[in-house]
mmCIF file of C-alpha atoms in Angstrom:
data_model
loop_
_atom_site.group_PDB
_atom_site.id
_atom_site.type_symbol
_atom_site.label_atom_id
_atom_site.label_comp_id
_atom_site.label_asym_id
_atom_site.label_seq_id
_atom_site.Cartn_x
_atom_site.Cartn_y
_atom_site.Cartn_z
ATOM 1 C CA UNK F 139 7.797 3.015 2.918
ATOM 2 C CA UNK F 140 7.016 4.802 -0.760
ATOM 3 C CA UNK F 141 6.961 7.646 -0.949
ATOM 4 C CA UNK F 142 5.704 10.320 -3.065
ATOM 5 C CA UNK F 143 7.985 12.139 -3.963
ATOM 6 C CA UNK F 144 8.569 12.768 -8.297
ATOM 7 C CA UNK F 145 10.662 14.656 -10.122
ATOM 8 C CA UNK F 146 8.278 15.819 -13.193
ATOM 9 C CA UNK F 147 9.455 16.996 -16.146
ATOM 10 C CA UNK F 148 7.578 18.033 -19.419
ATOM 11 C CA UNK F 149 8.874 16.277 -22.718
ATOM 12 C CA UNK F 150 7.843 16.174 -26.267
ATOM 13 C CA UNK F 151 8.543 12.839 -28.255
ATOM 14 C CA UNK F 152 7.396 9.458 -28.847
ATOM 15 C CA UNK F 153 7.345 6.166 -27.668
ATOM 16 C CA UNK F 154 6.477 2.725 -27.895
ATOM 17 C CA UNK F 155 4.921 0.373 -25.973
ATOM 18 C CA UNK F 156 3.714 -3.104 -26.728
ATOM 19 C CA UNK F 157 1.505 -2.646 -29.356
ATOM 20 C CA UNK F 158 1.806 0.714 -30.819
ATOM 21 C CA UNK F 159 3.517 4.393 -30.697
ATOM 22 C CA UNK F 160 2.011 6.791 -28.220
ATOM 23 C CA UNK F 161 2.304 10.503 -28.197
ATOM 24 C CA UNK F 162 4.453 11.502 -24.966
ATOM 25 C CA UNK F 163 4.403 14.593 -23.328
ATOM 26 C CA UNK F 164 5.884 14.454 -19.387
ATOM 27 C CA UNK F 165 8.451 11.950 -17.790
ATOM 28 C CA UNK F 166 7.897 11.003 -14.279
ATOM 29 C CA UNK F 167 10.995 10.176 -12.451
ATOM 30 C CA UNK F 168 11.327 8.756 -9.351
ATOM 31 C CA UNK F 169 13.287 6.677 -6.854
ATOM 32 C CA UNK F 170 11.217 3.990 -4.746
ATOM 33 C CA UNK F 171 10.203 0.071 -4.660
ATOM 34 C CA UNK F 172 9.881 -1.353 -8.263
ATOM 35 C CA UNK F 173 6.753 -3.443 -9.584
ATOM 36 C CA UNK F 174 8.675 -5.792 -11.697
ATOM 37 C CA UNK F 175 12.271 -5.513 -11.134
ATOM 38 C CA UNK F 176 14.453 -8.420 -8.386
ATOM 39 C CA UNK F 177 15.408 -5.564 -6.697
ATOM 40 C CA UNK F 178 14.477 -3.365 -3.252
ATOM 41 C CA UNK F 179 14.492 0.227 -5.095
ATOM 42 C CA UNK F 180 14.751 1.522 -8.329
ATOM 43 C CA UNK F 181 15.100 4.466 -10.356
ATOM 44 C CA UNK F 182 11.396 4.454 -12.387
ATOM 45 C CA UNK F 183 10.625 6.381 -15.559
ATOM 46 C CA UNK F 184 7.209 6.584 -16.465
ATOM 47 C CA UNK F 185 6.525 8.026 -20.364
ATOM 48 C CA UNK F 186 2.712 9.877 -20.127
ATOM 49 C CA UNK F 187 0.760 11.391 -22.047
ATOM 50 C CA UNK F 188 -0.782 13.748 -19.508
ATOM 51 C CA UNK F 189 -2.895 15.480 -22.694
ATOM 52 C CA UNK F 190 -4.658 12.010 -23.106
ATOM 53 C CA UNK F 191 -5.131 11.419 -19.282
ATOM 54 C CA UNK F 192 -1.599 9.842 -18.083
ATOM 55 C CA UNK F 193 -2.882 6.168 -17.530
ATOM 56 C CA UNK F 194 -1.634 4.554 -20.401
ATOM 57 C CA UNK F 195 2.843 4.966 -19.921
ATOM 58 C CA UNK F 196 5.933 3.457 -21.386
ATOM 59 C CA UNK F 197 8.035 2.441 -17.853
ATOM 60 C CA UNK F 198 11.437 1.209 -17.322
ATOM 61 C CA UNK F 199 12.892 0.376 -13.907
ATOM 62 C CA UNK F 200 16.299 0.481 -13.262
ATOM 63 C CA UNK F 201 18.982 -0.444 -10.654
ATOM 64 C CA UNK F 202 21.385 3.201 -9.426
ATOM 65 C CA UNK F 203 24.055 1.802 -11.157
ATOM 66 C CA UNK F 204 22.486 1.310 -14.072
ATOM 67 C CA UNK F 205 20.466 4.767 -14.116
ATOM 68 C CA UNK F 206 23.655 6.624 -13.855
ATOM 69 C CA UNK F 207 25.059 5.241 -16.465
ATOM 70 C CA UNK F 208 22.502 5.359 -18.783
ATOM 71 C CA UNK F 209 22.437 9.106 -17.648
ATOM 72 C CA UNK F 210 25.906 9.554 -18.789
ATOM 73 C CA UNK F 211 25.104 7.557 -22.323
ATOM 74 C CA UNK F 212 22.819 10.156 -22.847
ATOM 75 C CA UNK F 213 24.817 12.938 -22.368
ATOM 76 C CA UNK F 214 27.649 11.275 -24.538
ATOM 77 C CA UNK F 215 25.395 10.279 -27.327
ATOM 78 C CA UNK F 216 24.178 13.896 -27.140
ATOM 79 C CA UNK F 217 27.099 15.721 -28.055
ATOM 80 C CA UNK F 218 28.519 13.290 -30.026
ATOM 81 C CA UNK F 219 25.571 13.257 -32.134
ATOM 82 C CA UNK F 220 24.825 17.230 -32.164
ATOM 83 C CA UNK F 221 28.180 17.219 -33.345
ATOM 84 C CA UNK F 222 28.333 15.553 -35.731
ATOM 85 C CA UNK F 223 24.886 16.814 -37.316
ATOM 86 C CA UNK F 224 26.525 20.422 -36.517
ATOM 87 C CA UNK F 225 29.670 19.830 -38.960
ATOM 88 C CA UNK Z 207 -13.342 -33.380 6.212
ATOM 89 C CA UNK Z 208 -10.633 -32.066 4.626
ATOM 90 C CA UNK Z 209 -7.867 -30.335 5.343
ATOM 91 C CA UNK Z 210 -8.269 -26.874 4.545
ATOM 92 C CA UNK Z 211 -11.602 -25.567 4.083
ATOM 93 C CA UNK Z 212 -12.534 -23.854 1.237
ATOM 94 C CA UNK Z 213 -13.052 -20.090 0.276
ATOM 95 C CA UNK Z 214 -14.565 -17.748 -2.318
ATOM 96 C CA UNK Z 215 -12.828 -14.361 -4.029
ATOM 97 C CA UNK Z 216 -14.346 -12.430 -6.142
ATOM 98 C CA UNK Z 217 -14.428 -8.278 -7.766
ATOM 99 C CA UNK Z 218 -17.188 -6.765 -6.268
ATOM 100 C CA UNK Z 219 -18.019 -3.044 -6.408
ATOM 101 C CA UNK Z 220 -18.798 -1.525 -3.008
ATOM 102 C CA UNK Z 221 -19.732 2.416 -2.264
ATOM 103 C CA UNK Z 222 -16.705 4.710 -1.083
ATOM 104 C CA UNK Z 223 -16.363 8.076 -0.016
ATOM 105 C CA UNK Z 224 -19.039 10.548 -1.681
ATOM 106 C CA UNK Z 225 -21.032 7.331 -2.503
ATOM 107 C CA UNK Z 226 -18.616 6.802 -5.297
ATOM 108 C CA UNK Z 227 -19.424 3.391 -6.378
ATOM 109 C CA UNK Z 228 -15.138 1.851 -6.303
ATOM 110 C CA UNK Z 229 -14.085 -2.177 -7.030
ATOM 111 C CA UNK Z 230 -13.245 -4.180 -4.404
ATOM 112 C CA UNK Z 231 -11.681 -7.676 -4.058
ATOM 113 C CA UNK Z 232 -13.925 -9.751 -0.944
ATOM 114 C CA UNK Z 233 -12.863 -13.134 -0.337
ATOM 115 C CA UNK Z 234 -14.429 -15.305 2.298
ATOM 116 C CA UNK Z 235 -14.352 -18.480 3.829
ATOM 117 C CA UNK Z 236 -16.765 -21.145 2.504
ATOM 118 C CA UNK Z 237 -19.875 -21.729 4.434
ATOM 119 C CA UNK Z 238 -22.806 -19.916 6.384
ATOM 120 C CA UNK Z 239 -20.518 -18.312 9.346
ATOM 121 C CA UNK Z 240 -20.995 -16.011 11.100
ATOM 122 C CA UNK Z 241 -17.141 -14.710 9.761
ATOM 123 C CA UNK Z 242 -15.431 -11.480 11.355
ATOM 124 C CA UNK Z 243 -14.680 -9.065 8.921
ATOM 125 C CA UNK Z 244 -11.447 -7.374 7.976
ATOM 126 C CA UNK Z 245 -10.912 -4.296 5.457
ATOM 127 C CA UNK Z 246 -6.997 -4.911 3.820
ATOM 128 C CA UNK Z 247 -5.492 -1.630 2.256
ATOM 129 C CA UNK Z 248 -3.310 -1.883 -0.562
ATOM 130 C CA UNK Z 249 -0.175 -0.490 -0.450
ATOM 131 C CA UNK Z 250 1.692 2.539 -2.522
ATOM 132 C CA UNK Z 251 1.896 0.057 -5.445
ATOM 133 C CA UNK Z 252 -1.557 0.077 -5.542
ATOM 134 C CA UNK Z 253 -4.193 -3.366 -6.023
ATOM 135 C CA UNK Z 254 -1.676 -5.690 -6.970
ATOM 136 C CA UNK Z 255 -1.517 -9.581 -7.350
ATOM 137 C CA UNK Z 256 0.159 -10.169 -3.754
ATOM 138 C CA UNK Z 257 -2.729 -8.002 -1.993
ATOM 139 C CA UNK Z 258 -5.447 -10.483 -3.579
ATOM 140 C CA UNK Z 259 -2.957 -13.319 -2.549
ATOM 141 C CA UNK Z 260 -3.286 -11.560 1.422
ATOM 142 C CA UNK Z 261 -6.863 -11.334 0.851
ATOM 143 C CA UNK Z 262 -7.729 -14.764 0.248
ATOM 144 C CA UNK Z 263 -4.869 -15.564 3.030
ATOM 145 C CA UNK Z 264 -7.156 -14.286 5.504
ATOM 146 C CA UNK Z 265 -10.116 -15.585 4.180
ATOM 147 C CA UNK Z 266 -8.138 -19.022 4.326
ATOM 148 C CA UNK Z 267 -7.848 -18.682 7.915
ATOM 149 C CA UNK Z 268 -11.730 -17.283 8.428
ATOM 150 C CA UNK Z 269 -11.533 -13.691 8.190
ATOM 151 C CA UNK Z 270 -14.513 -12.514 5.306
ATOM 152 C CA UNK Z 271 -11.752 -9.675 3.653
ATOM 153 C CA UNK Z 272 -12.558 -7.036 1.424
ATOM 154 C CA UNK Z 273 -9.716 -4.883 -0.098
ATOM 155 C CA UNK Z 274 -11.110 -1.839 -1.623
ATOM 156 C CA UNK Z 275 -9.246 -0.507 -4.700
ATOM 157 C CA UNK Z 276 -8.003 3.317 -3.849
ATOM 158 C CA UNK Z 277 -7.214 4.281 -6.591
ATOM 159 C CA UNK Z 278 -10.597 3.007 -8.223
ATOM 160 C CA UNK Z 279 -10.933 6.768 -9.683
ATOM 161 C CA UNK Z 280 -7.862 7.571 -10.877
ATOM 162 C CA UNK Z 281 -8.954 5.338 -14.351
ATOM 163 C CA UNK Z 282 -8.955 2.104 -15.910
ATOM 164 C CA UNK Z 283 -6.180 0.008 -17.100
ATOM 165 C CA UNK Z 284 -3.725 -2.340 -15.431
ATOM 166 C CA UNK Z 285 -3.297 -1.911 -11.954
ATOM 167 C CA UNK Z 286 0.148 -1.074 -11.979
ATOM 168 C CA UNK Z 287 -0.498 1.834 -14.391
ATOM 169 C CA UNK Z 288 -3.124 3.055 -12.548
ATOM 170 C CA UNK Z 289 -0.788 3.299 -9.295
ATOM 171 C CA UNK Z 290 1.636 5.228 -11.291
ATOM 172 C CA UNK Z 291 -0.793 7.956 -12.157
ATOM 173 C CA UNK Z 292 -1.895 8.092 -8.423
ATOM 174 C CA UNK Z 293 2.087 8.215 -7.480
ATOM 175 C CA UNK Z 294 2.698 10.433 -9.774
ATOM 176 C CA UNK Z 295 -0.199 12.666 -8.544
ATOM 177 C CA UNK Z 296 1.310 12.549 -5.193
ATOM 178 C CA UNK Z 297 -1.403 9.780 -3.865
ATOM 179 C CA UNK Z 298 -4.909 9.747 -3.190
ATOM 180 C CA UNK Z 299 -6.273 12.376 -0.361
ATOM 181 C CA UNK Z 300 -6.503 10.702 3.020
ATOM 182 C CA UNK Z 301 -10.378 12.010 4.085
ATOM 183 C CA UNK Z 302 -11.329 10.102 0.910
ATOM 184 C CA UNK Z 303 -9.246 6.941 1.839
ATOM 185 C CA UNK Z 304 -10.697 6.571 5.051
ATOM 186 C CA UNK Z 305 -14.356 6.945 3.810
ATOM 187 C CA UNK Z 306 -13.163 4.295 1.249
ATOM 188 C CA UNK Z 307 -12.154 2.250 4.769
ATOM 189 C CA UNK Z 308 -15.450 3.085 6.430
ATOM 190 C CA UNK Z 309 -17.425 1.874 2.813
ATOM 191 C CA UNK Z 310 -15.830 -1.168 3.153
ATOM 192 C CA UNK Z 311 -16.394 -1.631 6.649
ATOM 193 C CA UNK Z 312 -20.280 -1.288 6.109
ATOM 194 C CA UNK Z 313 -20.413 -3.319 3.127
ATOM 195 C CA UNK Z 314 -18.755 -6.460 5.142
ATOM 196 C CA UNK Z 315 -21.298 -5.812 8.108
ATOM 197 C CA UNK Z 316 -23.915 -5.434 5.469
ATOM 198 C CA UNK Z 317 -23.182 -9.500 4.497
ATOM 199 C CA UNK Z 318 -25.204 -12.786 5.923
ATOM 200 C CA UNK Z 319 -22.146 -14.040 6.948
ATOM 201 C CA UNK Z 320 -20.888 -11.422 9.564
ATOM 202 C CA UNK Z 321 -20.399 -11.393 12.976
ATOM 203 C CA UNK Z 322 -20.338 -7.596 13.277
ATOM 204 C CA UNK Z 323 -16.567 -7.564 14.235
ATOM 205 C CA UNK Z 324 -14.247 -5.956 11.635
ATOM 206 C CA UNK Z 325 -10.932 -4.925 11.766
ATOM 207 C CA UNK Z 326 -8.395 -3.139 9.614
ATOM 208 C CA UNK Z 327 -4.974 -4.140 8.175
ATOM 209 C CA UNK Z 328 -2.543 -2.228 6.302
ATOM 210 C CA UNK Z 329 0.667 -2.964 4.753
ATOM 211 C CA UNK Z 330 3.518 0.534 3.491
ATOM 212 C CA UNK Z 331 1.629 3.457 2.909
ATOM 213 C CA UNK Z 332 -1.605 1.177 3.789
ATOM 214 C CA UNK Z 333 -0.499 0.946 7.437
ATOM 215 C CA UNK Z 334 -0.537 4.520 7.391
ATOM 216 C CA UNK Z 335 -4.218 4.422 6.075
ATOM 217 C CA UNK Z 336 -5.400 2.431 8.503
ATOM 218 C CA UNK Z 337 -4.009 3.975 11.859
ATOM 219 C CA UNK Z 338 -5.365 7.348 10.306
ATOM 220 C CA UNK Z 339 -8.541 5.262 10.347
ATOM 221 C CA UNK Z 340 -8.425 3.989 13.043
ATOM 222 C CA UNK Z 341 -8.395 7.145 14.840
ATOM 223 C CA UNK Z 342 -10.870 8.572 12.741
ATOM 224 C CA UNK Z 343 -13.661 6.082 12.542
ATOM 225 C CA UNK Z 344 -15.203 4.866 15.727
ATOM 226 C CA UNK Z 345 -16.534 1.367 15.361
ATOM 227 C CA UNK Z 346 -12.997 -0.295 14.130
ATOM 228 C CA UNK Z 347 -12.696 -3.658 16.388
ATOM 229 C CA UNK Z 348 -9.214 -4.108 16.262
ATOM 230 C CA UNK Z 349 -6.164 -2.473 13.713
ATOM 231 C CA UNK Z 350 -2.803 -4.076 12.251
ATOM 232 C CA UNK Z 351 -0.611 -1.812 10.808
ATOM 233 C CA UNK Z 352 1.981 -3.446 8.856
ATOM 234 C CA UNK Z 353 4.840 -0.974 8.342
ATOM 235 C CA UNK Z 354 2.980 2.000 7.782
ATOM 236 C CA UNK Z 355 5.298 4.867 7.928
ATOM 237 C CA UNK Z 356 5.511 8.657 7.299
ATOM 238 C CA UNK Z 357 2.936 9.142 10.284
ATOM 239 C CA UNK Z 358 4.844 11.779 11.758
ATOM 240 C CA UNK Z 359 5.679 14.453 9.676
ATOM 241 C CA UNK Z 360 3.446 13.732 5.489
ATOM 242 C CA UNK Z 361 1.662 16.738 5.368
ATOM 243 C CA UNK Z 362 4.628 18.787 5.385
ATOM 244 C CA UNK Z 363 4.757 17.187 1.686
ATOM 245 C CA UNK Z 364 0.865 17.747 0.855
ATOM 246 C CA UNK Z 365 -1.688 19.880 3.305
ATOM 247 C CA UNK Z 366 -4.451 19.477 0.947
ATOM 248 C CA UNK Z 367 -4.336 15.708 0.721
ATOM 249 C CA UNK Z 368 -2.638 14.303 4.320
ATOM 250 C CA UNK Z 369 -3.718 17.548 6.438
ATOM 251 C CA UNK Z 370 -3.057 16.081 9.893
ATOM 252 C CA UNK Z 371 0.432 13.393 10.539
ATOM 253 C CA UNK Z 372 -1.428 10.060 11.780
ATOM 254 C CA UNK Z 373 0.238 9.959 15.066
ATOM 255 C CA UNK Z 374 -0.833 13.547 16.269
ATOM 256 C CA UNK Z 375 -4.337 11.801 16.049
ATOM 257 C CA UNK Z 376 -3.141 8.300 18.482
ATOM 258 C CA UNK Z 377 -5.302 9.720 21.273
ATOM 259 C CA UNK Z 378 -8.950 9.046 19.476
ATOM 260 C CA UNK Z 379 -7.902 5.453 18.879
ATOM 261 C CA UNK Z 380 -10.252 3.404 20.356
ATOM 262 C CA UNK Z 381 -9.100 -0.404 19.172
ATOM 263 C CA UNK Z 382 -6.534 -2.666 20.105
ATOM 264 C CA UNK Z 383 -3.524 -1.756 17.424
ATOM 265 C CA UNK Z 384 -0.675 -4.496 16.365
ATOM 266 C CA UNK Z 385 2.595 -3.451 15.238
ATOM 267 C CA UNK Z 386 4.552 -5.450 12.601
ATOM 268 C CA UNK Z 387 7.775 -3.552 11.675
ATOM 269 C CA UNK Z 388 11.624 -4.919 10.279
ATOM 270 C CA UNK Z 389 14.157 -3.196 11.758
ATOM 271 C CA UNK Z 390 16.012 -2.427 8.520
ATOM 272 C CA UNK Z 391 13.658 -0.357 7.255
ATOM 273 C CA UNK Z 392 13.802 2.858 7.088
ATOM 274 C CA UNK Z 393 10.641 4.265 6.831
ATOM 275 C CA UNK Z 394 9.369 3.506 9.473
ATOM 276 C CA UNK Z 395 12.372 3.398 11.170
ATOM 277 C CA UNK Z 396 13.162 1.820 14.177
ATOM 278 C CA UNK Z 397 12.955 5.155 15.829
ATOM 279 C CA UNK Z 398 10.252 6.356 14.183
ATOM 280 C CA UNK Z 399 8.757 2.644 16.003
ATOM 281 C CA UNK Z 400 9.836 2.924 19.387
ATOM 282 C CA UNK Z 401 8.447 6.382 19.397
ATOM 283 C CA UNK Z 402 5.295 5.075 18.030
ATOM 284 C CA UNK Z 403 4.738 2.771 20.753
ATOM 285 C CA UNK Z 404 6.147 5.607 23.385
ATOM 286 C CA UNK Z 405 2.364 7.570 22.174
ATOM 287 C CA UNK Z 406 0.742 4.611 22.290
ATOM 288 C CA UNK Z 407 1.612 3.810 25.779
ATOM 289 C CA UNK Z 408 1.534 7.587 26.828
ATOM 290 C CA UNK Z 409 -2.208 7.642 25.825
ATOM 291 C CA UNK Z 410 -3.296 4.720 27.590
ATOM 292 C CA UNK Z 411 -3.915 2.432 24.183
ATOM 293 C CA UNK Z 412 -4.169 -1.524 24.330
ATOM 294 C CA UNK Z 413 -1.234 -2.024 21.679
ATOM 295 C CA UNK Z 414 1.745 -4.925 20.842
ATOM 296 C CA UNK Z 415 4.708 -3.748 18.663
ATOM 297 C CA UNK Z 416 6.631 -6.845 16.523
ATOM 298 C CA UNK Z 417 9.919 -6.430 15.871
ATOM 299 C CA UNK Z 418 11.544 -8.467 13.317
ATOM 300 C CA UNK Z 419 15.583 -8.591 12.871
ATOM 301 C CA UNK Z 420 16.906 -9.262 9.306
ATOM 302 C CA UNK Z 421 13.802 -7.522 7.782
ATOM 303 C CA UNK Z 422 13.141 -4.398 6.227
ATOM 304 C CA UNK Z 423 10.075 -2.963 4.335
ATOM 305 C CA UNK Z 424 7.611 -4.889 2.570
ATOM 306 C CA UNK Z 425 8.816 -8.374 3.955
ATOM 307 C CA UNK Z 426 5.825 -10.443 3.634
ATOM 308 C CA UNK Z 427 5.797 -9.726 -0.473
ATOM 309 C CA UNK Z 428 6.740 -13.083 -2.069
ATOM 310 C CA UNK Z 429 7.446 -12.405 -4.979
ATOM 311 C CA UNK Z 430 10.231 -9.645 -4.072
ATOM 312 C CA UNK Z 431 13.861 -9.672 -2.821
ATOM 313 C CA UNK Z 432 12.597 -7.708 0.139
ATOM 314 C CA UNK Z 433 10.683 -11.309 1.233
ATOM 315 C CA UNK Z 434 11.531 -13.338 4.424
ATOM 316 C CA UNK Z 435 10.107 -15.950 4.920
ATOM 317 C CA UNK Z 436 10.853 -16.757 8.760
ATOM 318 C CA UNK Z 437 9.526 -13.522 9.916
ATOM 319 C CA UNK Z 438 6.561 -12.901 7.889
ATOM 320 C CA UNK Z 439 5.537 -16.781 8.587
ATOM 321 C CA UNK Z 440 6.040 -15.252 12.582
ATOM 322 C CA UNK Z 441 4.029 -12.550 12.002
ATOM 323 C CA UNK Z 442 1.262 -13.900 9.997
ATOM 324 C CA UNK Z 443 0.364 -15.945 13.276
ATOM 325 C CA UNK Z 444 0.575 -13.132 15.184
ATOM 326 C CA UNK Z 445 -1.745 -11.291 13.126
ATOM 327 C CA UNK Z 446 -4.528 -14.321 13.119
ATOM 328 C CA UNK Z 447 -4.059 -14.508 16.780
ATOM 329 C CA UNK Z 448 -4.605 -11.056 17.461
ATOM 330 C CA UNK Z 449 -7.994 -11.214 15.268
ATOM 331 C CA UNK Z 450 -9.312 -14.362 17.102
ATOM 332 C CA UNK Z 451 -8.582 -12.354 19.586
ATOM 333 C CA UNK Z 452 -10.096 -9.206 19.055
ATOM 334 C CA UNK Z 453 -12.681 -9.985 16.071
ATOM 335 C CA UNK Z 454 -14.432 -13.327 18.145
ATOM 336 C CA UNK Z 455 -17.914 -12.679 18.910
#
């Protein structure tokens, strides 16, 4: 069964989808059958604009694994980068 | 004559809940009929490419189908974009989904080619739909409910949009209801099944349950890992027999 359930979180950036850059301003996060991906469940990320209506997104899907380790690139890149700018 | 007979699909746009004016998919079987009618609802992923594919399956075997789109007014775009706004907005709200259901059911009544007879079918969260409407509407000829869970316990999650659980409503079914279910899933899960079918058979209701070993949720969806092909082959016949059944006039 999906569910509902989605971890919101309010961002401010940029990203870009197929054709062109789009002002972003929430992430939707969630945990539940993927549209594209080979697999049963995945961890989604949907990019919105909620200011310009939320229908047009940047998504990913990806496998646990995958998630958590991207979640742990971020973090790394993070305070390697801040770091660096900081010095 | 040949083999297969032939069939029609095309968007229509049909009036939903509030007399909202929502697209549609109806596919029928070629020819003057008369056809029974079936309503298909989508499931959480919204109006996707395999719920067309189901509609024109049942058309191919002489059911006149029309699968509403739910989340019609959530925007345009691609489908799959459009489901992710609904998602994210925590769904659509069930007394609008079941007018959607009964909109549908009047527009296939409302065709030359109908018998009269129409039934319902829904697959994941669309299984839930159509058990809610099941008990809710009270000309529905028959009901399939493929895998529908959270009946029990939703509107802990959302008062405002699912304000009663499905199953506290079982009594006010009046149709015959078929049960397709893998016993790996987990929502439903084979508990939340067998105590399905315990209500069922409490309240008196005409009912069959189908329970399918090595399959979990979603396992008629071809294109998707979660596919098996034995079982859903199984219970696609089941499902055509139980409309010839129940949808014959």
């Amino acid at each position: 069964m999906c569910t509902y359930i989605t971890e919101k979180t309010k961002i401010v950036g940029s990203a870009k989808g197929p054709n062109e850059w789009m002002r972003i301003d929430t992430a939707n996060v969630y945990f539940d059958h993927p549209f594209h991906a080979p697999l049963d469940h995945t961890l989604n990320i949907d990019f919105v604009s909620d200011a310009e209506g939320g229908t047009q997104r940047v998504a990913v899907e990806l496998s646990a694994e995958s998630a958590r380790a991207l979640i742990r690139k971020i973090e790394a890149a993070l305070a390697s980068g801040e770091e660096a700018y900081a010095a | 004559m040949s083999s297969y007979s032939g069939l029609s699909g095309e968007c229509v746009m049909m009036k939903g809940d509030k007399g909202d004016m929502i697209e549609a998919y109806y596919a029928k079987p070629s020819g003057k009929g008369p056809f029974p009618g079936v309503v298909l609802i989508h499931h959480a992923p919204g109006w996707d490419e395999w719920v067309l594919e189901a509609t024109r399956k049942l058309a191919q075997h002489g059911f006149a189908t029309i699968a509403p789109h739910l989340y019609h007014r959530e925007g345009t775009g691609a489908p799959e974009d459009i489901a992710a706004k609904a998602r994210a907005d925590g769904g659509v709200p069930d007394p609008q989904v079941v007018e959607d259901i009964a909109g549908a059911m009047a527009y296939l009544r409302a065709q030359p080619e109908a018998n009269g007879k129409v039934g319902l079918i829904g697959f994941c969260s669309g299984g839930r739909h159509v058990y809610l409407a099941a008990a809710r509407l009270s000309n529905v000829d028959a009901v399939v409910d493929c895998w529908g869970g959270n009946k029990f316990f939703d509107n802990k999650n959302d008062p405002t949009k699912r304000p009663v659980p499905p199953i506290e409503l079982t009594d006010k079914i009046t149709a015959p209801v078929l049960g397709i279910y893998g016993n790996d899933d987990k929502n439903p899960s084979p508990e939340h099944v067998n105590k399905t079918e315990e209500i069922l058979k409490k309240a008196g209701k005409t009912y069959e349950f189908h329970r399918y070993d090595g399959a979990g949720h979603g396992f008629f969806n071809v294109p998707k890992s979660a596919y098996r092909p034995e079982q859903a082959e199984d219970a696609w016949k089941k499902i055509f027999a139980f409309y010839k059944k129940y949808l014959a006039k």
